[in-house]
GROMACS .gro file of C-alpha atoms in nm:
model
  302
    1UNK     CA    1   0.000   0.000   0.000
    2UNK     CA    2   0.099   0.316  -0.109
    3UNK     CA    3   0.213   0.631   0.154
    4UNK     CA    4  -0.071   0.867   0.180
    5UNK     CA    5   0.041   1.213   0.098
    6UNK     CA    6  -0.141   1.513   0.188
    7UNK     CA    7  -0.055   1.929   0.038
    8UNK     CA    8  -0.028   2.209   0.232
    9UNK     CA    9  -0.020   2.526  -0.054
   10UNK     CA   10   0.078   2.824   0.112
   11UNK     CA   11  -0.079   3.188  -0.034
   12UNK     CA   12  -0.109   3.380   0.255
   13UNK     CA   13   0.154   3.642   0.113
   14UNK     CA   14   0.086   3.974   0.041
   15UNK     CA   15   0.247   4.027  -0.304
   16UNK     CA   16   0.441   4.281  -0.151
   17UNK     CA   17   0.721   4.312  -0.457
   18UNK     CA   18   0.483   4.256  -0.718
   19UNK     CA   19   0.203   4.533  -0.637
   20UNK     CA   20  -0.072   4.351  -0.676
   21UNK     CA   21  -0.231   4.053  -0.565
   22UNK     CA   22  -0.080   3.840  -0.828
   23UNK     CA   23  -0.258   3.515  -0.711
   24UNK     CA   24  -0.605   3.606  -0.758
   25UNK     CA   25  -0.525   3.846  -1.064
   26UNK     CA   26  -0.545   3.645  -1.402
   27UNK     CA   27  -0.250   3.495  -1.604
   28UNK     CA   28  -0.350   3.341  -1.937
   29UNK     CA   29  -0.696   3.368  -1.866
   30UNK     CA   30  -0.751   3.226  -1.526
   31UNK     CA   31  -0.612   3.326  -1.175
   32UNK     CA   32  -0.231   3.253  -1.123
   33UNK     CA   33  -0.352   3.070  -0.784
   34UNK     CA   34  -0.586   2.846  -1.024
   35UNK     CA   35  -0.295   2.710  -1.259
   36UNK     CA   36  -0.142   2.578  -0.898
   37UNK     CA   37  -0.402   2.400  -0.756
   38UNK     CA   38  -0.492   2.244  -1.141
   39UNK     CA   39  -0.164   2.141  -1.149
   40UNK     CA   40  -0.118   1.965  -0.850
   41UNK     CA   41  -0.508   1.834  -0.856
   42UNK     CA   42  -0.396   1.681  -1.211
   43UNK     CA   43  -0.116   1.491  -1.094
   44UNK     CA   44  -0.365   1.278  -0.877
   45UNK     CA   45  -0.135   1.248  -0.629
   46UNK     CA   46  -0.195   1.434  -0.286
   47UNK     CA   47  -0.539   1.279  -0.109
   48UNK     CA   48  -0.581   1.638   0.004
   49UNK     CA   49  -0.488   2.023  -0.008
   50UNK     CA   50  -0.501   2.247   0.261
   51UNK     CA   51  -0.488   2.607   0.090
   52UNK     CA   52  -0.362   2.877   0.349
   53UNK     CA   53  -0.498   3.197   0.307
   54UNK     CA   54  -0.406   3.557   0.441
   55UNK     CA   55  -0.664   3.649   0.711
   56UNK     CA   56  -0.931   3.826   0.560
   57UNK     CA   57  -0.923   3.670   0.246
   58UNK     CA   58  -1.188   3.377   0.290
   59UNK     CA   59  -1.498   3.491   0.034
   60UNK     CA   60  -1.261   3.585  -0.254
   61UNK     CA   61  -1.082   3.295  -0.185
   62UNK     CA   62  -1.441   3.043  -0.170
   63UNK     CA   63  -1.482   3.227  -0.512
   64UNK     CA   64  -1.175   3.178  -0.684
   65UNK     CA   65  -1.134   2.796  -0.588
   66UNK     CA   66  -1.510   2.721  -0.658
   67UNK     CA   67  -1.449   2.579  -0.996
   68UNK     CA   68  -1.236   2.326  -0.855
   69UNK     CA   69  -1.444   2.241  -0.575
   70UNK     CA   70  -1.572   1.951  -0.750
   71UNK     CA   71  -1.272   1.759  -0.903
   72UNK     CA   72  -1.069   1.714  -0.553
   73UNK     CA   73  -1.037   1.765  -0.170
   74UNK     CA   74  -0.975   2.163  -0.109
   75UNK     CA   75  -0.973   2.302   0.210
   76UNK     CA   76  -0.940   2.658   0.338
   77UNK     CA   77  -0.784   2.763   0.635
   78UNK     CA   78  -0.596   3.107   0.731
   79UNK     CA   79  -0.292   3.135   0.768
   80UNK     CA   80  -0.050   3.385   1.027
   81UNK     CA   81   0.222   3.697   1.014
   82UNK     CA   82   0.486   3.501   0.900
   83UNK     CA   83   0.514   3.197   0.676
   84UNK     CA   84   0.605   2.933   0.942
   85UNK     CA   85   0.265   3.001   1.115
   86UNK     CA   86   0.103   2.952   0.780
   87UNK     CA   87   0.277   2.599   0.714
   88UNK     CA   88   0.191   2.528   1.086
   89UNK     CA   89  -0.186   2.616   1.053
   90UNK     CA   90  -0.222   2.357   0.718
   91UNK     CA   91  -0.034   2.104   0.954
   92UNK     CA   92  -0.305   2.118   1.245
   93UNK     CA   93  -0.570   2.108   0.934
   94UNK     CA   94  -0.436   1.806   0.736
   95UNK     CA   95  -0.561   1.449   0.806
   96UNK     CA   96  -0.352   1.243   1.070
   97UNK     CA   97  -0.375   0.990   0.845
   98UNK     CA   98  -0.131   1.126   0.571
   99UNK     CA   99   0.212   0.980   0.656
  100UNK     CA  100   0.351   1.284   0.447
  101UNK     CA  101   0.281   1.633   0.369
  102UNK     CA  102   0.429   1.835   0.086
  103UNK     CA  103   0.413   2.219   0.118
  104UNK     CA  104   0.453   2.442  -0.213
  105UNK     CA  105   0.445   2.787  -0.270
  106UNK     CA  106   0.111   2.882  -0.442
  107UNK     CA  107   0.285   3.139  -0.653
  108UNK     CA  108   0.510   2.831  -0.830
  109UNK     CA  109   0.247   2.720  -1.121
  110UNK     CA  110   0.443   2.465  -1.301
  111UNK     CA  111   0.465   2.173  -1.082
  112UNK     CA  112   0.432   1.873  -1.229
  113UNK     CA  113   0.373   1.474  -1.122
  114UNK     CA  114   0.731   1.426  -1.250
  115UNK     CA  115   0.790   1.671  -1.013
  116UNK     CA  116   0.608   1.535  -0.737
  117UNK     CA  117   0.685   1.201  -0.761
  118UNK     CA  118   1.093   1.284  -0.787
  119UNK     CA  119   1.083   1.463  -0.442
  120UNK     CA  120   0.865   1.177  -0.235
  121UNK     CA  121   1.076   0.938  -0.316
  122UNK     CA  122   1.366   1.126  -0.153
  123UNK     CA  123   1.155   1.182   0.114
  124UNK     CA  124   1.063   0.806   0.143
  125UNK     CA  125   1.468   0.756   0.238
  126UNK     CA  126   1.558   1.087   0.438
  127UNK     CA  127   1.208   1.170   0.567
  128UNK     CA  128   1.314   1.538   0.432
  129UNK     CA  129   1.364   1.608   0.049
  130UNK     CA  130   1.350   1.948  -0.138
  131UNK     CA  131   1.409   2.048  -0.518
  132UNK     CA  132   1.679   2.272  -0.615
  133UNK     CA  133   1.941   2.322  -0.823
  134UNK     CA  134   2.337   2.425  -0.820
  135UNK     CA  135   2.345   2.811  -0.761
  136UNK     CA  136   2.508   2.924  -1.158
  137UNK     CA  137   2.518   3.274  -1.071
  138UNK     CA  138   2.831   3.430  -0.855
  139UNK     CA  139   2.752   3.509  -0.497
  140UNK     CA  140   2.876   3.830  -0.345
  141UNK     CA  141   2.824   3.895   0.027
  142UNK     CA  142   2.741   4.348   0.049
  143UNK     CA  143   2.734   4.553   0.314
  144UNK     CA  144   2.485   4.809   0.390
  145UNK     CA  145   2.684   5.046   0.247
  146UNK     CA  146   2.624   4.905  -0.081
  147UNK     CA  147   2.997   4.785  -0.122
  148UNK     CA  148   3.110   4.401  -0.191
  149UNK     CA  149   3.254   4.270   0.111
  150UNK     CA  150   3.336   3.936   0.008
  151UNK     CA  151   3.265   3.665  -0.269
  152UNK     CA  152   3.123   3.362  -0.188
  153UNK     CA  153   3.256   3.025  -0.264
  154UNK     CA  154   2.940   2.901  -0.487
  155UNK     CA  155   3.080   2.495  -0.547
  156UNK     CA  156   2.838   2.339  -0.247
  157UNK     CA  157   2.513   2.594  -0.317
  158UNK     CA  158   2.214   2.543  -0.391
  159UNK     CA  159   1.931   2.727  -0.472
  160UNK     CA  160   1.615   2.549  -0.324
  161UNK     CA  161   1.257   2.562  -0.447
  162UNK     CA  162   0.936   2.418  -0.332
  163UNK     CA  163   0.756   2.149  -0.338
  164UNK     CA  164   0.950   2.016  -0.013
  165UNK     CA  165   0.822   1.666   0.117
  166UNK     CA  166   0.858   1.568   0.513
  167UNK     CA  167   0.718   1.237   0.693
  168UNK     CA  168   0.446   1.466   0.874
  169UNK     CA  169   0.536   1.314   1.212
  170UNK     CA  170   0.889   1.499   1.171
  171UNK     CA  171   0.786   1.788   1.029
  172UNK     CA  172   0.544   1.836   1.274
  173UNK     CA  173   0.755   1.773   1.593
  174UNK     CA  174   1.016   2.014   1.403
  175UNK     CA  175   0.770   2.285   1.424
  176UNK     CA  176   0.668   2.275   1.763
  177UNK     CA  177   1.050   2.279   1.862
  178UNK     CA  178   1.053   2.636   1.664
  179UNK     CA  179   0.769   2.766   1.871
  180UNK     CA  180   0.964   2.707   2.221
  181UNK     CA  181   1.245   2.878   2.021
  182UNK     CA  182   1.098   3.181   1.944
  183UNK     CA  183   1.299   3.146   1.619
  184UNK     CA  184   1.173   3.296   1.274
  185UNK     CA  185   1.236   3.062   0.968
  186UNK     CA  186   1.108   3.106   0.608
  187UNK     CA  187   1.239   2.757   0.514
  188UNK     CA  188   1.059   2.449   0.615
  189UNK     CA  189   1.376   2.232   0.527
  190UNK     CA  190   1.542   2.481   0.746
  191UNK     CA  191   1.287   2.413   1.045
  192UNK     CA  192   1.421   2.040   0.962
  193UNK     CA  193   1.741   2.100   0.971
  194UNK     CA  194   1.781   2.303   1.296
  195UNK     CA  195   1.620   1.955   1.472
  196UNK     CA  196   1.966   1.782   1.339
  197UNK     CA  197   1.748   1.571   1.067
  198UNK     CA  198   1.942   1.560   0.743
  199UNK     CA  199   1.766   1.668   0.432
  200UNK     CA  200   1.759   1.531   0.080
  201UNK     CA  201   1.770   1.778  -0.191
  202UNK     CA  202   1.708   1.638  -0.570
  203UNK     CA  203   1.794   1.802  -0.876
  204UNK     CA  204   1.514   1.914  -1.075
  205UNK     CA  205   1.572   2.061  -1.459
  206UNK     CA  206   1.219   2.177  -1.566
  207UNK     CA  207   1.039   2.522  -1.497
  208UNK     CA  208   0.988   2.551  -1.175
  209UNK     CA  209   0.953   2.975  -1.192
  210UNK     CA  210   0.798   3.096  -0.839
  211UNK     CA  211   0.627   3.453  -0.954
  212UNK     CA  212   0.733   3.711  -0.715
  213UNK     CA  213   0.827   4.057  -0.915
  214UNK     CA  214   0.646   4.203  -1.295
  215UNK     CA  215   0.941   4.021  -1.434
  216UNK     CA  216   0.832   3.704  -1.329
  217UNK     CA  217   0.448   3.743  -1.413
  218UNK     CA  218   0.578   3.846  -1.781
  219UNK     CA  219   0.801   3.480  -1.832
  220UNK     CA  220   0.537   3.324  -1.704
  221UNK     CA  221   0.255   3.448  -1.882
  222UNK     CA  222   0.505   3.386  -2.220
  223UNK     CA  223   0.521   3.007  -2.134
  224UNK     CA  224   0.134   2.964  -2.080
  225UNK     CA  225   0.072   3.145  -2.398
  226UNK     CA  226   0.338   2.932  -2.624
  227UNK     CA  227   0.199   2.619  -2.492
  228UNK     CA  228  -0.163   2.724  -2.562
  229UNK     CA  229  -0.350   2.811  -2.878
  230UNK     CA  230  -0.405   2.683  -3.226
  231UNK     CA  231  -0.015   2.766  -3.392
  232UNK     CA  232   0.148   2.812  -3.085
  233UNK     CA  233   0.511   2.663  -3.052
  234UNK     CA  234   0.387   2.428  -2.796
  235UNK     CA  235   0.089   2.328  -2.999
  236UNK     CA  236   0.286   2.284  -3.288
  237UNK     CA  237   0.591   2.079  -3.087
  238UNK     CA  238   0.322   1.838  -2.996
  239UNK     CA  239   0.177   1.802  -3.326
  240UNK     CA  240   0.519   1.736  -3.482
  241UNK     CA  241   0.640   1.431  -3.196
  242UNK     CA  242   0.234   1.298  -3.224
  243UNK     CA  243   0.320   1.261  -3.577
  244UNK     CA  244   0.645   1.153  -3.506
  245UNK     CA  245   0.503   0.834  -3.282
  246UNK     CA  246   0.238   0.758  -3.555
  247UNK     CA  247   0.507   0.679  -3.788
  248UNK     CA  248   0.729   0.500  -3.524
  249UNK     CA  249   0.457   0.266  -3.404
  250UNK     CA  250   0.431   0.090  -3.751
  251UNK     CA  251   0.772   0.073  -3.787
  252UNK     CA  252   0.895  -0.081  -3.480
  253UNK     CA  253   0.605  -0.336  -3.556
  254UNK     CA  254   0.788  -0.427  -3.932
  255UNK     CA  255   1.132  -0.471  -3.795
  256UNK     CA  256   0.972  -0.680  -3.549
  257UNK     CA  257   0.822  -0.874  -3.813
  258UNK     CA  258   1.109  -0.895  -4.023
  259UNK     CA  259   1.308  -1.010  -3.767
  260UNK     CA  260   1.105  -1.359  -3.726
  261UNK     CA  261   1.136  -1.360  -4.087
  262UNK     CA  262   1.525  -1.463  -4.125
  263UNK     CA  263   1.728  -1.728  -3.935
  264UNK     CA  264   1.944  -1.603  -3.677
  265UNK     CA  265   2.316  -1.471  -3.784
  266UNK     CA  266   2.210  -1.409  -4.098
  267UNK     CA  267   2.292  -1.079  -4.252
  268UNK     CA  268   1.891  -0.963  -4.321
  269UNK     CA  269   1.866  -1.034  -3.970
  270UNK     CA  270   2.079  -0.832  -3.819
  271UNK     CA  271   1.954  -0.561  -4.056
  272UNK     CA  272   1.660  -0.576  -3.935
  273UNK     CA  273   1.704  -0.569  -3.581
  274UNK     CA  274   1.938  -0.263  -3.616
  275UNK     CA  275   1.597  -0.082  -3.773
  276UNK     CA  276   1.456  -0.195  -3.482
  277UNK     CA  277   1.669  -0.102  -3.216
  278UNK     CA  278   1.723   0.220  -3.405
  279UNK     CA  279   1.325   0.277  -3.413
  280UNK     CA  280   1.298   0.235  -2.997
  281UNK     CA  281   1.616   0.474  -2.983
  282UNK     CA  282   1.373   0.744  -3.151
  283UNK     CA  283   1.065   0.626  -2.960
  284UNK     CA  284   1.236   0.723  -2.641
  285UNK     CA  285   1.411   1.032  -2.716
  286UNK     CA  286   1.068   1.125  -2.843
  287UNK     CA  287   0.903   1.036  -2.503
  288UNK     CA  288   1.224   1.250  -2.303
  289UNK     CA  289   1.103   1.559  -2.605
  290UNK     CA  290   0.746   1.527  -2.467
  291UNK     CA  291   0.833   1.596  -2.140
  292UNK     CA  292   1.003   1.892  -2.164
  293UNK     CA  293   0.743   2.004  -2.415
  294UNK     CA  294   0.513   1.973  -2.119
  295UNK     CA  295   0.699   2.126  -1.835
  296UNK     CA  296   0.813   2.406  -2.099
  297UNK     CA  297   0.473   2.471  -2.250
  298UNK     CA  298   0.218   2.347  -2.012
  299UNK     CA  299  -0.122   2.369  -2.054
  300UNK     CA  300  -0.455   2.275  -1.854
  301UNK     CA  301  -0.522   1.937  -1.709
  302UNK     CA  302  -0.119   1.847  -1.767
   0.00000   0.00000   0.00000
């Protein structure tokens, strides 16, 4: 039997740097906060998702979720002043019957199953797991004069991202520790990590943008437009590799064929069964295409 796996999706943020509230204001058409919780509700794989809300916020909220009311588990609770009492609110809300809990930012629209599924499994042998990836850009440490004080060794950093996956038990017990400490964290790994627990962190090469500044909220509406609409370069990516597996398909079936059709170590034979292997060489490069179509150009229900 599978580990049951509930969501905790924080959006009890202010938007402070963007200016707005970005995740009830629409990108592509629908609320930012919407392409989230699609995302994750299409990936079939939390039993439950506890949205955290800013105080206040609960009838604009009720109305921007509503459409999704009836395709999964959504619950609304509010959230507190800083984004530990958030994560601890969807804690006390979530089932004590999910053996893990996965908090994501509600402002990071591109998660994926792929996604998902990478990051539990690291969590299924560290109890703790995060995405990230190797920092590429040069760290400087500045002053508050404005002036470089030092550069930063960048080999062992990474930048982290969210979703993060924790056995709830530990997460849990992490975060009551933090209340006795009067500690502020913005990290749940973090929260982890200050308990001693160690904490898996997993490479992850698709779009994972988090909108946080006009910048962001630009690349990201790009994306959801390629990927959408009749002549789009996503639409017309996936037209090209559908194609591309309709003509595979028949192909791997006639070297199949014509393998049964000469006797072994005979020239034809090994003709054929270079077509062959060459065919399933193209068949899975095509199927490693289609997913980064997908992450790159995502669109609804994917």
């Amino acid at each position: 039997m599978s580990e049951s796996l509930s969501a905790v999706v924080v959006a009890a943020g202010r938007s402070q740097r963007m200016g707005f509230d970005k995740l009830l204001t629409p990108l592509g058409g629908r609320p930012l906060l919407l392409h989230t919780l699609e995302r994750i509700m299409a990936t079939e794989v939390p039993e439950e998702i506890i949205l955290v809300i800013r105080p206040g916020s609960q009838l604009e909220m009720e109305a921007t979720v509503s459409p999704l009311r009836d395709k999964g588990n959504i619950r609304l609770v509010e959230g507190g002043a800083q984004r530990q009492d958030s994560v601890q609110a969807g804690l006390m809300a979530m089932s004590d019957s999910s053996e893990f809990v996965m908090v994501h930012d509600a402002a990071r629209p591109f998660i994926t199953k792929e996604l998902i599924d990478t990051v539990l499994e690291a969590a299924k042998l560290s109890d703790a797991a995060v995405c990230g990836a190797p920092c590429s850009d040069t760290l400087k440490e500045v002053g508050e004069d404005g002036l470089v004080t030092q550069t930063i060794d960048r080999s062992r950093l990474w930048s982290v991202q969210t979703p993060q996956i924790f056995r709830t038990k530990l997460l849990r017990e992490a975060y009551q520790a933090v209340v006795r400490t009067g500690r502020i964290f913005t990290d749940d790994t973090a929260v982890v990590e200050k308990m001693g627990h160690p904490v898996r962190i997993v490479l992850y090469h698709g779009v994972n943008l988090k909108v946080t500044t006009p910048a962001d909220w630009s690349l990201a509406e790009a994306l959801l437009r390629a990927g959408e609409g009749e002549g789009s370069p996503g639409q017309l990516l996936r037209k090209q590799l559908h194609d591309m597996n309709n003509h595979l398909t028949p192909l791997l079936g006639y070297a199949y064929l014509l393998t049964n059709e000469f006797p072994e170590d005979s020239r034809p034979k090994k003709f054929a069964k270079n077509i062959q292997s060459a065919a399933e060489r193209c068949q899975t490069t095509t199927a490693s295409i289609q997913k980064y179509v997908r992450e790159l150009f995502p669109r609804k229900g994917e």
